[in-house]
Short mmCIF file of C-alpha atoms and ligand atoms in Angstrom, two decimals:
data_model
loop_
_atom_site.label_atom_id
_atom_site.label_comp_id
_atom_site.label_asym_id
_atom_site.label_seq_id
_atom_site.Cartn_x
_atom_site.Cartn_y
_atom_site.Cartn_z
CA MET H 179 81.66 -55.45 -86.87
CA PRO H 180 82.21 -53.25 -89.90
CA PRO H 181 85.20 -53.29 -92.18
CA ALA H 182 87.40 -50.20 -91.74
CA THR H 183 86.64 -48.76 -95.14
CA PRO H 184 83.69 -50.30 -96.91
CA ALA H 185 83.71 -50.00 -100.68
CA PRO H 186 81.07 -47.53 -101.75
CA GLN H 187 78.31 -49.30 -103.71
CA THR H 188 75.78 -47.60 -105.91
CA ASP H 189 73.20 -48.61 -108.47
CA ALA H 190 75.94 -48.09 -111.05
CA THR H 191 78.02 -50.87 -109.53
CA PRO H 192 75.59 -53.76 -109.20
CA ALA H 193 76.36 -56.15 -106.39
CA ALA H 194 77.68 -59.46 -107.65
CA GLU H 195 75.58 -61.25 -105.10
CA ILE H 196 72.06 -62.55 -105.39
CA LEU H 197 69.60 -63.87 -102.87
CA MET H 198 67.95 -67.18 -103.69
CA ILE H 199 64.75 -68.03 -101.82
CA GLU H 200 62.86 -71.29 -102.19
CA GLY H 201 59.42 -70.15 -101.11
CA GLY H 202 56.45 -71.81 -99.52
CA GLN H 203 57.93 -72.66 -96.08
CA PRO H 204 55.95 -71.31 -93.11
CA LEU H 205 58.44 -69.60 -90.78
CA HIS H 206 58.82 -71.12 -87.30
CA GLY H 207 60.85 -70.09 -84.26
CA GLU H 208 62.18 -67.04 -82.46
CA ILE H 209 64.32 -64.10 -83.50
CA THR H 210 65.63 -60.96 -81.84
CA ILE H 211 65.46 -57.49 -83.33
CA GLY H 212 68.45 -55.13 -83.45
CA GLY H 213 68.83 -51.40 -82.88
CA ALA H 214 67.01 -49.00 -85.17
CA LYS H 215 68.87 -47.94 -88.30
CA ASN H 216 66.99 -44.65 -88.41
CA SER H 217 67.99 -43.89 -84.86
CA VAL H 218 71.60 -45.06 -84.64
CA LEU H 219 72.68 -42.99 -87.66
CA LYS H 220 71.35 -39.85 -85.99
CA LEU H 221 72.92 -40.71 -82.64
CA MET H 222 76.28 -41.19 -84.38
CA ALA H 223 75.95 -37.72 -85.93
CA ALA H 224 74.78 -36.13 -82.67
CA ALA H 225 77.82 -37.57 -80.90
CA LEU H 226 79.76 -34.81 -82.73
CA LEU H 227 78.27 -32.30 -80.29
CA VAL H 228 80.43 -33.44 -77.41
CA ASP H 229 84.22 -33.67 -76.99
CA ALA H 230 84.02 -36.77 -74.78
CA PRO H 231 83.53 -40.42 -75.74
CA VAL H 232 80.06 -41.75 -76.53
CA THR H 233 79.38 -45.49 -76.45
CA LEU H 234 76.41 -46.81 -78.37
CA LYS H 235 74.99 -50.27 -77.65
CA ASN H 236 72.62 -52.39 -79.72
CA VAL H 237 74.19 -51.03 -82.91
CA PRO H 238 73.03 -52.99 -85.97
CA ASN H 239 75.69 -54.38 -88.28
CA ILE H 240 74.40 -52.80 -91.50
CA SER H 241 76.14 -50.96 -94.28
CA ASP H 242 74.49 -47.60 -93.51
CA VAL H 243 76.21 -47.71 -90.11
CA TRP H 244 79.59 -48.44 -91.74
CA VAL H 245 79.04 -45.56 -94.17
CA MET H 246 78.10 -43.14 -91.36
CA ALA H 247 81.19 -44.29 -89.46
CA GLU H 248 83.26 -43.31 -92.51
CA VAL H 249 81.45 -39.97 -92.79
CA ILE H 250 82.41 -38.99 -89.24
CA ARG H 251 85.90 -40.57 -89.42
CA HIS H 252 86.59 -38.22 -92.32
CA LEU H 253 85.87 -35.34 -89.90
CA GLY H 254 88.60 -36.56 -87.56
CA VAL H 255 86.34 -38.53 -85.21
CA ASP H 256 87.71 -41.71 -83.67
CA VAL H 257 85.23 -44.55 -84.24
CA THR H 258 85.91 -48.00 -82.83
CA ASN H 259 83.95 -51.14 -82.08
CA PRO H 260 84.88 -52.25 -78.56
CA ALA H 261 82.48 -55.23 -78.70
CA ASP H 262 79.86 -56.81 -80.95
CA ASN H 263 77.07 -54.34 -81.65
CA GLN H 264 78.86 -51.58 -79.79
CA MET H 265 80.42 -48.44 -81.13
CA ARG H 266 82.64 -45.92 -79.37
CA ILE H 267 82.69 -42.46 -80.87
CA ASP H 268 85.24 -39.94 -79.66
CA ALA H 269 84.83 -36.52 -81.27
CA HIS H 270 87.32 -34.61 -79.10
CA ASN H 271 89.61 -34.05 -82.07
CA VAL H 272 87.38 -32.96 -84.96
CA THR H 273 89.74 -31.72 -87.68
CA GLU H 274 87.27 -30.95 -90.44
CA THR H 275 83.85 -29.26 -90.61
CA SER H 276 83.26 -30.07 -94.25
CA ALA H 277 81.58 -33.36 -95.17
CA THR H 278 81.54 -33.69 -98.93
CA ASN H 279 83.19 -37.03 -99.71
CA GLU H 280 81.61 -39.97 -101.53
CA TYR H 281 80.32 -41.54 -98.33
CA VAL H 282 78.24 -38.45 -97.54
CA THR H 283 76.34 -38.55 -100.80
CA GLN H 284 75.50 -42.25 -100.44
CA MET H 285 73.10 -41.73 -97.62
CA ARG H 286 70.55 -39.08 -96.63
CA ALA H 287 71.23 -39.49 -92.92
CA SER H 288 74.71 -38.00 -93.37
CA PHE H 289 72.96 -34.62 -93.66
CA ASN H 290 72.48 -34.90 -89.89
CA VAL H 291 76.13 -33.94 -89.29
CA LEU H 292 75.22 -30.40 -90.36
CA ALA H 293 73.61 -29.34 -87.05
CA PRO H 294 76.20 -30.63 -84.56
CA LEU H 295 79.10 -29.21 -86.60
CA LEU H 296 77.35 -25.85 -86.91
CA ALA H 297 76.45 -25.78 -83.21
CA ARG H 298 79.96 -26.68 -82.08
CA TYR H 299 82.19 -24.90 -84.59
CA GLY H 300 79.94 -22.15 -85.98
CA LYS H 301 80.38 -23.50 -89.50
CA ALA H 302 79.62 -26.64 -91.46
CA GLN H 303 79.54 -27.82 -95.03
CA VAL H 304 77.65 -30.93 -96.15
CA SER H 305 76.84 -32.26 -99.62
CA LEU H 306 73.18 -32.51 -100.47
CA PRO H 307 72.13 -35.98 -99.45
CA GLY H 308 71.75 -39.19 -101.39
CA GLY H 309 69.97 -42.32 -100.19
CA CYS H 310 67.21 -44.43 -101.70
CA SER H 311 65.79 -43.08 -104.95
CA ILE H 312 62.22 -42.73 -103.72
CA GLY H 313 61.45 -39.09 -104.40
CA LYS H 314 62.69 -35.52 -104.34
CA ARG H 315 63.39 -35.43 -100.60
CA GLY H 316 64.34 -31.77 -100.29
CA VAL H 317 66.15 -30.22 -97.34
CA ASP H 318 64.36 -26.86 -97.37
CA LEU H 319 62.86 -27.45 -93.91
CA HIS H 320 66.28 -28.24 -92.44
CA ILE H 321 67.60 -25.01 -93.91
CA LYS H 322 64.65 -22.85 -92.81
CA GLY H 323 64.93 -24.23 -89.30
CA LEU H 324 68.64 -23.51 -89.02
CA GLU H 325 68.15 -20.03 -90.50
CA ALA H 326 65.47 -19.35 -87.87
CA LEU H 327 68.12 -20.14 -85.24
CA GLY H 328 70.34 -17.47 -86.77
CA ALA H 329 72.47 -19.42 -89.23
CA THR H 330 73.36 -18.18 -92.67
CA VAL H 331 72.87 -21.00 -95.14
CA ASP H 332 73.96 -21.16 -98.75
CA VAL H 333 73.47 -23.95 -101.29
CA THR H 334 75.93 -23.93 -104.17
CA HIS H 335 76.97 -26.73 -106.52
CA GLY H 336 75.18 -29.34 -104.43
CA VAL H 337 76.88 -28.34 -101.19
CA VAL H 338 75.12 -26.73 -98.22
CA THR H 339 77.26 -24.27 -96.27
CA ALA H 340 76.02 -23.00 -92.92
CA SER H 341 77.62 -20.56 -90.55
CA ALA H 342 76.65 -18.68 -87.39
CA ASP H 343 78.56 -16.70 -84.76
CA LYS H 344 76.02 -18.05 -82.34
CA LEU H 345 72.68 -19.81 -82.55
CA ILE H 346 69.72 -18.23 -80.78
CA GLY H 347 66.53 -20.06 -79.79
CA ALA H 348 63.45 -19.46 -81.95
CA ASP H 349 59.89 -20.68 -82.55
CA ILE H 350 59.88 -22.87 -85.64
CA VAL H 351 56.82 -24.29 -87.38
CA PHE H 352 57.34 -26.99 -89.99
CA ASP H 353 55.05 -27.15 -93.04
CA VAL H 354 55.25 -30.94 -92.84
CA PRO H 355 56.54 -33.02 -89.93
CA SER H 356 59.93 -33.90 -91.42
CA VAL H 357 61.90 -36.46 -89.44
CA GLY H 358 65.34 -35.28 -90.57
CA ALA H 359 64.55 -31.57 -90.19
CA THR H 360 63.15 -32.11 -86.69
CA GLU H 361 66.36 -33.92 -85.78
CA ASN H 362 68.74 -31.35 -87.26
CA VAL H 363 66.93 -28.42 -85.62
CA MET H 364 66.62 -30.21 -82.27
CA VAL H 365 70.37 -30.93 -82.23
CA ALA H 366 71.26 -27.37 -83.28
CA ALA H 367 69.04 -25.97 -80.51
CA VAL H 368 70.70 -28.00 -77.73
CA THR H 369 73.38 -25.37 -77.17
CA ALA H 370 71.58 -22.37 -78.74
CA GLU H 371 70.99 -19.38 -76.51
CA GLY H 372 67.52 -19.48 -74.93
CA LYS H 373 64.42 -21.47 -75.78
CA THR H 374 63.48 -23.13 -79.08
CA THR H 375 60.11 -24.61 -79.92
CA ILE H 376 59.47 -26.88 -82.89
CA SER H 377 55.80 -27.05 -83.84
CA ASN H 378 54.42 -29.68 -86.22
CA ALA H 379 57.50 -31.69 -85.25
CA ALA H 380 57.86 -35.30 -86.41
CA GLN H 381 56.79 -37.70 -83.65
CA GLU H 382 58.59 -40.88 -84.73
CA PRO H 383 60.11 -43.06 -81.97
CA GLU H 384 63.54 -42.30 -83.43
CA ILE H 385 62.99 -38.60 -82.58
CA THR H 386 62.26 -39.59 -78.99
CA ASP H 387 65.34 -41.81 -78.95
CA LEU H 388 67.51 -38.92 -80.15
CA ALA H 389 66.00 -36.58 -77.52
CA ASN H 390 66.60 -39.17 -74.79
CA PHE H 391 70.20 -39.53 -75.98
CA LEU H 392 70.73 -35.76 -76.01
CA ASN H 393 69.13 -35.37 -72.57
CA ALA H 394 71.41 -38.10 -71.22
CA MET H 395 74.28 -36.02 -72.67
CA GLY H 396 73.09 -32.98 -70.69
CA ALA H 397 70.56 -31.33 -73.03
CA ASP H 398 67.20 -29.98 -71.82
CA ILE H 399 64.57 -31.21 -74.31
CA HIS H 400 60.87 -31.67 -73.58
CA GLY H 401 57.96 -32.99 -75.60
CA ALA H 402 59.82 -35.27 -78.04
CA GLY H 403 57.34 -37.82 -79.37
CA THR H 404 54.62 -35.14 -79.56
CA HIS H 405 54.15 -32.54 -82.28
CA GLU H 406 55.60 -29.76 -80.14
CA ILE H 407 59.16 -30.01 -78.88
CA THR H 408 60.75 -27.47 -76.56
CA ILE H 409 64.50 -27.20 -76.20
CA PHE H 410 66.11 -25.00 -73.53
CA GLY H 411 69.64 -24.21 -74.63
CA VAL H 412 72.44 -25.30 -72.29
CA PRO H 413 76.13 -24.29 -72.28
CA ARG H 414 78.25 -26.69 -74.31
CA THR H 415 80.39 -27.29 -71.22
CA GLN H 416 77.35 -28.96 -69.62
CA LEU H 417 77.42 -31.77 -72.22
CA THR H 418 79.16 -34.99 -71.24
CA GLY H 419 80.08 -38.31 -72.78
CA LEU H 420 77.64 -41.17 -72.24
CA SER H 421 76.75 -44.77 -72.89
CA TYR H 422 73.40 -45.32 -74.61
CA GLU H 423 71.39 -48.25 -75.96
CA VAL H 424 69.72 -47.71 -79.34
CA VAL H 425 65.94 -48.23 -79.46
CA PRO H 426 64.80 -51.47 -81.21
CA ASP H 427 64.14 -51.15 -84.93
CA ARG H 428 60.36 -50.99 -85.44
CA ILE H 429 60.69 -51.31 -89.22
CA GLU H 430 62.88 -54.41 -88.99
CA ALA H 431 60.48 -55.91 -86.43
CA ALA H 432 57.43 -55.21 -88.56
CA THR H 433 59.16 -56.66 -91.62
CA TYR H 434 59.53 -60.01 -89.83
CA VAL H 435 55.97 -59.83 -88.51
CA ILE H 436 54.72 -59.38 -92.09
CA ALA H 437 56.98 -62.21 -93.31
CA ALA H 438 55.57 -64.51 -90.63
CA VAL H 439 52.01 -63.59 -91.57
CA ALA H 440 52.71 -63.99 -95.28
CA THR H 441 54.04 -67.53 -94.82
CA GLY H 442 51.40 -68.63 -92.30
CA GLY H 443 54.14 -69.20 -89.74
CA ASP H 444 54.46 -69.36 -85.98
CA VAL H 445 57.13 -66.87 -84.97
CA THR H 446 58.04 -65.04 -81.79
CA ILE H 447 59.90 -61.77 -82.21
CA ASN H 448 61.86 -60.57 -79.19
CA ARG H 449 63.26 -57.23 -78.08
CA VAL H 450 60.56 -55.17 -79.77
CA ARG H 451 58.38 -52.26 -78.76
CA PRO H 452 55.00 -53.24 -80.25
CA GLN H 453 53.56 -49.81 -79.43
CA HIS H 454 56.01 -48.32 -81.94
CA PHE H 455 54.18 -49.96 -84.85
CA GLN H 456 50.71 -50.37 -83.45
CA ALA H 457 49.06 -49.00 -86.61
CA VAL H 458 50.65 -51.81 -88.63
CA LEU H 459 49.79 -54.51 -86.10
CA SER H 460 46.17 -53.31 -86.01
CA LYS H 461 45.98 -53.37 -89.80
CA LEU H 462 47.38 -56.91 -89.91
CA VAL H 463 44.84 -58.05 -87.32
CA GLU H 464 42.07 -56.45 -89.43
CA MET H 465 43.35 -58.56 -92.33
CA GLY H 466 42.84 -61.65 -90.19
CA ALA H 467 46.38 -62.17 -88.88
CA ASN H 468 46.74 -63.90 -85.53
CA ILE H 469 49.07 -61.66 -83.51
CA THR H 470 49.54 -61.49 -79.76
CA THR H 471 52.01 -59.78 -77.44
CA PRO H 472 53.05 -62.41 -74.87
CA THR H 473 55.19 -59.82 -73.08
CA PRO H 474 55.58 -56.04 -73.43
CA THR H 475 58.71 -56.63 -75.51
CA SER H 476 57.72 -59.57 -77.71
CA ILE H 477 55.23 -60.38 -80.43
CA ARG H 478 53.94 -63.80 -81.46
CA ILE H 479 52.48 -64.49 -84.87
CA GLN H 480 50.53 -67.74 -85.29
CA PRO H 481 48.79 -69.14 -88.34
CA ALA H 482 45.64 -67.17 -89.17
CA LYS H 483 42.34 -68.88 -88.47
CA THR H 484 40.82 -67.56 -91.70
CA THR H 485 42.17 -66.45 -95.06
CA LEU H 486 43.66 -62.98 -95.08
CA THR H 487 41.39 -60.29 -96.49
CA ALA H 488 42.24 -57.15 -98.46
CA GLN H 489 42.69 -53.86 -96.60
CA ASN H 490 43.23 -50.29 -97.69
CA ILE H 491 46.47 -48.70 -96.59
CA THR H 492 47.53 -45.06 -96.48
CA THR H 493 51.03 -44.16 -95.37
CA LEU H 494 51.22 -41.30 -92.89
CA PRO H 495 53.69 -39.68 -90.52
CA TYR H 496 53.92 -41.43 -87.12
CA PRO H 497 51.78 -42.77 -85.52
CA GLY H 498 50.25 -43.73 -88.90
CA ILE H 499 51.40 -46.58 -91.09
CA PRO H 500 55.04 -45.80 -91.96
CA THR H 501 55.97 -45.29 -95.58
CA ASP H 502 58.89 -47.63 -94.91
CA LEU H 503 56.41 -50.51 -94.54
CA GLN H 504 54.29 -49.71 -97.58
CA ALA H 505 56.24 -52.06 -99.86
CA PRO H 506 56.37 -54.98 -97.37
CA LEU H 507 52.62 -54.60 -96.72
CA MET H 508 51.93 -54.51 -100.44
CA ALA H 509 53.80 -57.80 -100.85
CA LEU H 510 51.45 -59.33 -98.27
CA LEU H 511 48.31 -57.85 -99.86
CA CYS H 512 49.22 -59.53 -103.17
CA THR H 513 47.70 -62.78 -101.85
CA ALA H 514 44.91 -61.40 -99.63
CA THR H 515 41.34 -62.07 -100.75
CA GLY H 516 39.83 -59.04 -102.51
CA SER H 517 41.12 -55.67 -103.66
CA SER H 518 43.27 -53.36 -101.54
CA MET H 519 44.06 -49.74 -102.21
CA VAL H 520 47.54 -48.63 -101.19
CA LYS H 521 48.10 -44.88 -101.04
CA GLU H 522 51.58 -43.40 -100.56
CA THR H 523 51.43 -39.88 -99.13
CA ILE H 524 55.02 -39.31 -97.94
CA TYR H 525 57.04 -39.84 -101.11
CA GLU H 526 56.03 -39.22 -104.70
CA ASN H 527 58.01 -42.09 -106.19
CA ARG H 528 57.84 -45.03 -103.86
CA PHE H 529 56.29 -47.72 -106.07
CA ASN H 530 59.43 -49.09 -107.70
CA HIS H 531 58.66 -52.52 -106.25
CA VAL H 532 55.34 -52.76 -108.14
CA GLY H 533 56.89 -53.95 -111.40
CA HIS H 534 58.93 -56.59 -109.57
CA LEU H 535 55.94 -57.90 -107.62
CA ARG H 536 54.08 -58.10 -110.96
CA ARG H 537 56.91 -60.28 -112.29
CA MET H 538 56.00 -62.66 -109.49
CA GLY H 539 52.39 -62.75 -110.71
CA ALA H 540 50.91 -59.97 -108.56
CA SER H 541 47.95 -58.08 -109.94
CA ILE H 542 48.65 -54.40 -109.22
CA GLU H 543 47.35 -51.32 -111.03
CA GLN H 544 49.17 -48.11 -110.24
CA ASP H 545 47.95 -44.59 -110.83
CA GLY H 546 50.09 -41.80 -109.41
CA ASN H 547 50.50 -42.30 -105.68
CA THR H 548 47.82 -45.00 -105.48
CA ALA H 549 48.03 -48.69 -106.28
CA VAL H 550 45.18 -51.17 -106.36
CA VAL H 551 46.24 -54.70 -105.48
CA THR H 552 43.90 -57.52 -106.41
CA GLY H 553 44.71 -60.60 -104.39
CA ILE H 554 45.70 -63.79 -106.20
CA GLU H 555 46.06 -67.23 -104.65
CA ARG H 556 49.87 -67.58 -104.79
CA LEU H 557 52.80 -65.59 -106.07
CA SER H 558 55.33 -67.47 -108.15
CA GLY H 559 59.09 -67.18 -107.87
CA ALA H 560 60.90 -65.00 -110.39
CA THR H 561 64.13 -63.08 -110.89
CA VAL H 562 63.65 -59.57 -109.52
CA SER H 563 65.71 -56.58 -108.40
CA ALA H 564 65.65 -54.64 -105.18
CA THR H 565 65.22 -51.01 -106.20
CA ASP H 566 65.52 -49.57 -102.69
CA LEU H 567 65.88 -50.77 -99.12
CA ARG H 568 62.24 -51.44 -98.30
CA ALA H 569 61.51 -52.74 -101.81
CA ALA H 570 64.16 -55.35 -101.02
CA ALA H 571 62.26 -56.33 -97.88
CA ALA H 572 59.03 -56.58 -99.88
CA LEU H 573 60.63 -58.90 -102.42
CA VAL H 574 62.06 -61.10 -99.67
CA ILE H 575 58.57 -61.41 -98.13
CA ALA H 576 57.07 -62.14 -101.55
CA GLY H 577 59.79 -64.74 -102.23
CA LEU H 578 59.23 -66.47 -98.89
CA ALA H 579 55.51 -66.82 -99.61
CA ALA H 580 55.80 -67.64 -103.33
CA ASP H 581 55.80 -71.00 -105.08
CA GLY H 582 59.25 -71.92 -106.41
CA ALA H 583 62.53 -70.04 -106.43
CA THR H 584 62.93 -66.26 -106.31
CA PHE H 585 66.24 -64.58 -107.12
CA ILE H 586 66.74 -61.05 -105.83
CA ARG H 587 69.41 -58.82 -107.32
CA GLN H 588 70.86 -55.50 -106.07
CA LEU H 589 71.30 -56.73 -102.52
CA HIS H 590 73.30 -53.70 -101.46
CA HIS H 591 69.97 -51.96 -100.91
CA MET H 592 68.90 -54.66 -98.46
CA ASP H 593 72.25 -54.64 -96.68
CA ARG H 594 71.81 -50.94 -95.87
CA GLY H 595 69.19 -51.72 -93.28
CA TYR H 596 68.75 -55.39 -92.35
CA ASP H 597 71.31 -56.93 -90.01
CA GLY H 598 71.81 -60.64 -90.72
CA LEU H 599 68.58 -61.04 -92.64
CA GLU H 600 69.44 -64.41 -94.19
CA ALA H 601 70.70 -65.83 -90.89
CA LYS H 602 67.57 -64.71 -89.05
CA LEU H 603 65.27 -66.13 -91.71
CA ARG H 604 67.26 -69.37 -91.96
CA SER H 605 66.94 -69.77 -88.19
CA LEU H 606 63.18 -69.60 -88.79
CA GLY H 607 63.42 -72.43 -91.33
CA ALA H 608 63.50 -70.38 -94.52
CA ASN H 609 65.38 -71.75 -97.49
CA ILE H 610 67.34 -68.59 -98.30
CA HIS H 611 70.91 -68.29 -99.54
CA ARG H 612 73.22 -65.57 -100.78
CA LEU H 613 75.10 -66.63 -103.89
CA ARG H 614 77.57 -65.05 -106.23
CA GLU H 615 75.82 -64.33 -109.48
CA ASP H 616 78.74 -65.72 -111.43
CA ALA H 617 78.81 -68.95 -109.42
CA LEU H 618 75.24 -70.17 -109.39
CA PRO H 619 74.70 -73.88 -108.72
CA LYS H 620 74.37 -76.12 -111.78
CA GLY H 621 70.92 -76.02 -113.31
CA VAL H 622 70.11 -72.60 -111.88
CA THR H 623 69.45 -69.95 -114.51
CA LEU H 624 68.21 -66.45 -113.88
C1 LIG X 941 63.30 -40.52 -92.53
C2 LIG X 941 63.73 -41.97 -92.60
C3 LIG X 941 63.02 -42.69 -93.74
C4 LIG X 941 61.53 -42.50 -93.62
C5 LIG X 941 61.16 -41.02 -93.47
C6 LIG X 941 59.69 -40.80 -93.23
C7 LIG X 941 66.02 -41.90 -91.87
C8 LIG X 941 67.44 -42.09 -92.21
N1 LIG X 941 65.16 -42.03 -92.86
O1 LIG X 941 63.71 -39.90 -93.73
O2 LIG X 941 63.35 -44.06 -93.67
O3 LIG X 941 60.92 -43.01 -94.78
O4 LIG X 941 61.89 -40.46 -92.37
O5 LIG X 941 59.29 -41.49 -92.10
O6 LIG X 941 65.66 -41.66 -90.75
N2 LIG X 941 60.82 -33.01 -97.04
C9 LIG X 941 60.90 -31.80 -97.66
N3 LIG X 941 61.80 -30.89 -97.18
C10 LIG X 941 62.62 -31.14 -96.14
C11 LIG X 941 62.54 -32.40 -95.51
C12 LIG X 941 61.63 -33.31 -95.98
O7 LIG X 941 60.19 -31.54 -98.61
O8 LIG X 941 63.42 -30.27 -95.78
C13 LIG X 941 59.85 -34.00 -97.54
C14 LIG X 941 60.56 -35.20 -98.16
O9 LIG X 941 60.80 -34.98 -99.53
C15 LIG X 941 59.53 -36.29 -97.94
C16 LIG X 941 58.84 -35.90 -96.66
O10 LIG X 941 59.14 -34.52 -96.44
O11 LIG X 941 58.59 -36.28 -98.98
C17 LIG X 941 59.28 -36.67 -95.43
O12 LIG X 941 60.68 -36.54 -95.28
P1 LIG X 941 61.40 -36.69 -93.87
O13 LIG X 941 60.37 -36.95 -92.82
O14 LIG X 941 62.31 -35.57 -93.71
O15 LIG X 941 62.18 -38.04 -94.06
P2 LIG X 941 63.72 -38.31 -93.86
O16 LIG X 941 64.16 -37.72 -92.58
O17 LIG X 941 64.44 -38.00 -95.10
#
């Protein structure tokens, strides 16, 4: 599993590695999906609530997990990897309630340590979060929610400081269904005095996974997965250690579904929960994709019987089409017949991939949060850069479907969230290799 101390990577320190894809091969075969990045990071943070060991299974080997491991290690937590894809977290000896080091600012999910530290120690300090550069991504809802529970919160010099003698249950209504704010408030309410309700809560499967994890720890949470969550506070002494398997990653799964469709392949994807991305599957079927679910936990993609047709896409909170799949879907629409409108409603700046898809020949007009994609017959390989995690996935999909070679730079974005992407794609017959930029094979120029 992860190295003990991964070197922090940022846009300022470009990765020396590059992904080379020779496109045009339909993907064939079977792959298995790992645990959800957007769940495991929150479970790791929530493990801080309890002073007994927590074992997580189905943990993806991705850099965001290594970074979160460092974030909690810096608080005194013992993090080990007893087996492949397993993590043992023992927070009995937390020595620090302030998380402000360079690992914290690399990733937005580190903000989730705020609630468990506050709930357990009555104080916590966390740097304002980093993460992909896809918009403003404020934390006002997190703060309002914690204040409603009785915390005093101060933001100075980019650091959020929260304190509370005790947290008391409250009725909280979010302006927008924020995933992170729902998680932070839900965790803080686990040991608050009395009853908390969260209205207009986020309904993502990762919220349900976190609630299931907390309930298995001894919490009393109802309604996760709907827009109203009720949490009855329990004494901290009621919480116990536990072993828990992370929910499959719906975004990873959908990325491979889209890649299979884009290449006209025949691929079976195992260990998935198709109902967690039904809106995407339905949209792909409307495009003409040939998708079946041979079992409740697998999906098969076979070559489409007709050419794929354009579709309009609007990203929405769950159960709508996730913003995290907007870029991968756009890569597919680049070669669908007709014009598609893609509207991004969650983030104000999530079209960084557009310019790179255009380099590959795509015809895309962007105006504010809307892009119109006019399908062309084939994309052509080019040298492009991953500007964020899901942009990286989009460029991989585009490269797999394109004529010729595509070179993708800034791979550290991709490594944040895709476990063994090249190995999985190679096992499906893709011609994809990671190379050092300073050691490209003879004849290869970028
Ligand atoms: C999580 C996911 C991310 C996904 C997003 C939406 C993780 C680690 N990341 O991010 O992959 O794209 O959900 O499904 O789980 N907002 C505020 N104030 C707040 C909180 C959020 O204005 O206090 C805004 C954000 O700027 C954004 C929108 O609400 O425009 C949605 O954010 P949120 O649902 O909180 O997403 P994250 O939890 O950051």
